[in-house]
Structures are given as structure tokens and as C-alpha cells.
Coordinates of C-alpha atoms in Angstrom, one line a residue:
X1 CA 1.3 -10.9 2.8
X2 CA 3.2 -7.9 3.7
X3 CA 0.6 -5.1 4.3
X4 CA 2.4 -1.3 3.7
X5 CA -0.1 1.2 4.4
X6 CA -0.1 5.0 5.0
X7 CA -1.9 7.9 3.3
X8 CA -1.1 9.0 0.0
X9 CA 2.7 11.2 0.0
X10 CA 3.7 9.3 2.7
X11 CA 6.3 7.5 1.0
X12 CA 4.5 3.5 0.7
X13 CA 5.9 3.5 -3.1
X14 CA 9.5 4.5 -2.3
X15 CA 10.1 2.5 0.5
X16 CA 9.1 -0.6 -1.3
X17 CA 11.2 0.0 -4.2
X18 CA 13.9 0.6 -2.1
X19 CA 13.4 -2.7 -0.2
X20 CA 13.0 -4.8 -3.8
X21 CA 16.5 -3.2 -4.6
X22 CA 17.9 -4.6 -1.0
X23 CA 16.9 -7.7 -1.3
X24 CA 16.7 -10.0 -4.4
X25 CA 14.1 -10.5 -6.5
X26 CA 13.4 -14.0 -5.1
X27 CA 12.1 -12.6 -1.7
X28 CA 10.0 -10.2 -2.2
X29 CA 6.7 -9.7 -4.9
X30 CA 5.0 -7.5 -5.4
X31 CA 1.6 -7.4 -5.7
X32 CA 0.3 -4.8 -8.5
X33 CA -3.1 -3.4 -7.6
X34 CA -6.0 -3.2 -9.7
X35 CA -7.7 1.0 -10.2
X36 CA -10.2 2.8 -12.0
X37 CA -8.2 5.9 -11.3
X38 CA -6.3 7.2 -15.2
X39 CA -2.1 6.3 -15.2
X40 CA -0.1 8.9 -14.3
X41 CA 3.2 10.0 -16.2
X42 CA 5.3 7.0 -16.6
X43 CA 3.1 4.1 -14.9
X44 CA 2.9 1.5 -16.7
X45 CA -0.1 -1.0 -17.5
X46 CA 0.6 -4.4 -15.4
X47 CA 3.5 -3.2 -13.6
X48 CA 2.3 -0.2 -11.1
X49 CA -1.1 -0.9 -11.7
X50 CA -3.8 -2.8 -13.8
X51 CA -6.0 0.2 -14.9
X52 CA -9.7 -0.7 -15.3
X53 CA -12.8 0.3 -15.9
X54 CA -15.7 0.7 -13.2
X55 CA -17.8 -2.2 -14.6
X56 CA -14.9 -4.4 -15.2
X57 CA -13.6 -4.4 -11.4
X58 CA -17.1 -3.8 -10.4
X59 CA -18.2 -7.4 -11.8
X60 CA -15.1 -8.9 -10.4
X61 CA -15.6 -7.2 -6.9
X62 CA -19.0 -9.1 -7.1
X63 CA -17.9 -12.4 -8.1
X64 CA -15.3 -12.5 -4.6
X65 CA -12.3 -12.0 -6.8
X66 CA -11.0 -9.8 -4.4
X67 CA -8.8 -9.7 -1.5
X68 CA -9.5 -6.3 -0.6
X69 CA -10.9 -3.4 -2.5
X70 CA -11.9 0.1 -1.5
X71 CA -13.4 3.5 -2.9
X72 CA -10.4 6.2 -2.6
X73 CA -10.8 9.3 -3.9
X74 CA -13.5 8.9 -6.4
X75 CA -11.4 5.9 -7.6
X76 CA -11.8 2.1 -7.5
X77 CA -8.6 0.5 -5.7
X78 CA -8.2 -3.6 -5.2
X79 CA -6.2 -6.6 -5.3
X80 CA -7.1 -9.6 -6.7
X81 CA -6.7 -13.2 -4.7
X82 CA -5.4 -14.2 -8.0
X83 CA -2.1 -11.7 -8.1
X84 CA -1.5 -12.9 -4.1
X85 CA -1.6 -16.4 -5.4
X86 CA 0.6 -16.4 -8.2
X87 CA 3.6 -14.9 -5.7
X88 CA 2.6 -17.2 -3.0
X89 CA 2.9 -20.4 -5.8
X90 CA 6.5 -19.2 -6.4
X91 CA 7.3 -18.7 -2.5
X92 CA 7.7 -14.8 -2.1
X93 CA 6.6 -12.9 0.3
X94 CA 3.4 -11.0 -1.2
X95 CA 4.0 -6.6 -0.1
X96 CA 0.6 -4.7 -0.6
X97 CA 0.5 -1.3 -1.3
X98 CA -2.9 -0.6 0.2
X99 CA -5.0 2.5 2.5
X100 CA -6.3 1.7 5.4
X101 CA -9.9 0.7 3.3
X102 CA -7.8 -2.0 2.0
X103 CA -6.6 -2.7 5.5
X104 CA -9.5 -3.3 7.4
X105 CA -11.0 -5.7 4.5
X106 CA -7.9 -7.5 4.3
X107 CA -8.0 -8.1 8.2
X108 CA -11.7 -9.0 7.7
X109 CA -11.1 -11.3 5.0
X110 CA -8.7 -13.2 7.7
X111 CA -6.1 -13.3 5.4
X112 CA -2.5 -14.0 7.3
X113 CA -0.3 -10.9 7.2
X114 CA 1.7 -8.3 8.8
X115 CA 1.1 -4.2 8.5
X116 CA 3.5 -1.3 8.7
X117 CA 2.0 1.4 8.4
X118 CA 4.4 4.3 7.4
X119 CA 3.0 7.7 8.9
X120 CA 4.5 10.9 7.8
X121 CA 6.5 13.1 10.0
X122 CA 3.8 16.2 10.0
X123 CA 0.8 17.6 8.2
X124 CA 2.6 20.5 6.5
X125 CA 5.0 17.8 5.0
X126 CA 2.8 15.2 4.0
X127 CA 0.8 18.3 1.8
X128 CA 4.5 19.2 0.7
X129 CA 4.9 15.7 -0.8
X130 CA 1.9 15.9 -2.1
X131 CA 2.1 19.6 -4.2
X132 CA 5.5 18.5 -5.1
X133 CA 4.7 15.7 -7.3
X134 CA 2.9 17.9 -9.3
X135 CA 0.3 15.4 -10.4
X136 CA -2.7 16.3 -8.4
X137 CA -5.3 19.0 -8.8
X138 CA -5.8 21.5 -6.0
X139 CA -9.3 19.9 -5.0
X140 CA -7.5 16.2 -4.5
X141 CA -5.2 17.8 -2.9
X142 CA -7.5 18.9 0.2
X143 CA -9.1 15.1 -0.5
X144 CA -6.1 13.4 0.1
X145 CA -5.5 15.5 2.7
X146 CA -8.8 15.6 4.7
X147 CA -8.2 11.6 4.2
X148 CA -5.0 11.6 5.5
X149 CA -5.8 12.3 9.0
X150 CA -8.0 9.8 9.5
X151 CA -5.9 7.0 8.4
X152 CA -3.1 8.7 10.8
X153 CA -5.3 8.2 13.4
X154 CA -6.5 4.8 12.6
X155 CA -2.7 3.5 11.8
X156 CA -1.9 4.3 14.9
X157 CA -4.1 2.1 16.9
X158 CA -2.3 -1.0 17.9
X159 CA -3.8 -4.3 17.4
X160 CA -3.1 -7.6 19.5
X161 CA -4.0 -9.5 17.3
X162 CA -2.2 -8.9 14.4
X163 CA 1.7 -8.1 13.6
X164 CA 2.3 -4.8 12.9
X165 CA 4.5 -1.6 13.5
X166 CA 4.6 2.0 12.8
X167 CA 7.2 3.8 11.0
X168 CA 7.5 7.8 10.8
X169 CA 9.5 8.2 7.5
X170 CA 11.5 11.5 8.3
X171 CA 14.0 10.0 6.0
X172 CA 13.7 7.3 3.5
X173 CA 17.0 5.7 4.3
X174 CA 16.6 5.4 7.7
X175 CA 12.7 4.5 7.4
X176 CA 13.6 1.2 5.7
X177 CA 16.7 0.7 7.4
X178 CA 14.1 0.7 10.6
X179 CA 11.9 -1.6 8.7
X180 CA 14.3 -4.1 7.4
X181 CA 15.6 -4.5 11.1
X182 CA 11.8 -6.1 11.8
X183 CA 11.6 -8.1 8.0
X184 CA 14.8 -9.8 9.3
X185 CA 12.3 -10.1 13.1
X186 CA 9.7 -11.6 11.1
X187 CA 10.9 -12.8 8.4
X188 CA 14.3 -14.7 9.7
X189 CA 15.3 -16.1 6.2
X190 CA 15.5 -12.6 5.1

């Protein structure tokens, strides 16, 4: 898989829509999370996320049916071996949308894949990203947040021993322009 990770306002969703509008639908899947968190305005079931219940993804986590999963904000997050397999059966390349909870199992579960982590370019913006989507309550504000620096600080570690890269995304145009220049390094039939 391809492993996009940053904290939340960073800009993960954006840039993969953007790269599934660059590049046909053959190449890329995407691989739709499972949460316990409620939808938000105009998410849909299936399609941004399978939304669950505690005991449902609970029992699942339990039975290994899980790539990754993590506890993020209150909120169950996960991704099923089952949704990487469907997209590997039909030869795309597999993007996850994960934090960096979702990062480290995914590494420990020895799973093959490469990580950009997508940083943003400051504090003060990343909480301006945040307030302006106008979905979150003062309180997961300071959550997400407090979060954020930590997974700032733990994207930017390199590791030898796995693919990855780190992307500032200033600007969403030139962020993916910068990451399709190392899809098309790792990914040469791009």
C-alpha cells in the first residue's frame, strides 16, 4: 500500500483526491477506513468511511481482521485486510489514509508499503484548517491539536528501512505535484 499520513487539517484527504483525479481510476484505490466516530456533513457510508459501532469493530479488531487500527480522538479508526485485498485482487495500488497509530501497526504488521507523510507548514495554520472546517468543537480542537505535534515529530523521523518521504503542503498543487514526481520514482508504470 501507499501509506498518506499526517495529523488531522493537514491536507491527507485533499491530496488524495487530487491524485485519483490525475491519474485513472485503474491505478490507484482507495482504501475506505472503518470508524466509530459519527459522519460528518456529506460523507457518505462506504465511500469515506464505513461507520461502526464500538462492539462491531471491537469484535473484528479481536478476530485479526485488521491491518491497522488505532484509538484517535475518542474514536475507533481501522482498516480491514479485507478492503487491501479486494484492491490488490484487481491490481491497484492500495492509498491509506491513516495517523501515525495506524502507521506504526501497519509497519508492525510487516505489511509492504511506502509512507508520505504530509506535515503542515506551521502550527497557527494547521489550527486555521482546522477552525475553518467548521466541524469540530472547541475541546477537539485543542485534541487534534495537542495530537498534532506529536505525530509532527514522529513523521519526521526517517526510517532505513522503509520507503518514505515528507512533504510540507504550503500549497496543494505543488504538494502533489512534489509527490507525484516520487509515485512516478516508485511506482514507474505510473
Amino acid at each position: 500500500p501507499l501509506v498518506v499520513c499526517g495529523p488531522s487539517g493537514v491536507g491527507k484527504g485533499t491530496v488524495i483526491d487530487c491524485l485519483r483525479k490525475r491519474y485513472p481510476s485503474k491505478v490507484f484505490g482507495f482504501s475506505v477506513s472503518h470508524t466509530t466516530r459519527q459522519p460528518r456533513p456529506g460523507e457518505i457510508h462506504g465511500q469515506h468511511y464505513y461507520f461502526t459501532t464500538i462492539e462491531d469493530i471491537q469484535r473484528d479488531i479481536d478476530q485479526g481482521m485488521f491491518v491497522e487500527h488505532a484509538l484517535v480522538h475518542g474514536n475507533y479508526y481501522g482498516t480491514s485486510k479485507e478492503a487491501i485485498q479486494v484492491l490488490q485482487d484487481e491490481n491497484k495500488i492500495t492509498i491509506l489514509d491513516i495517523d501515525m497509530q495506524g502507521v506504526i501497526s501497519v509497519k508492525e504488521s510487516n505489511v509492504p508499503a511506502k509512507y508520505i507523510f504530509i506535515a503542515p507548514p506551521s502550527m497557527i495554520e494547521l489550527e486555521n484548517r482546522l477552525r475553518g472546517r467548521g466541524t469540530e468543537t472547541e475541546d477537539a480542537i485543542q485534541k487534534r491539536i495537542g495530537n498534532a505535534a506529536k505525530e509532527i515529530e514522529y513523521g519526521q523521523q526517517q526510517d532505513e528501512e522503509v520507503d518514505n518521504r515528507i512533504f510540507v503542503n504550503n500549497d496543494v498543487e505543488n504538494t502533489v505535484n512534489e509527490i507525484i514526481e516520487v509515485l512516478n520514482e516508485w511506482y514507474p508504470q505510473l
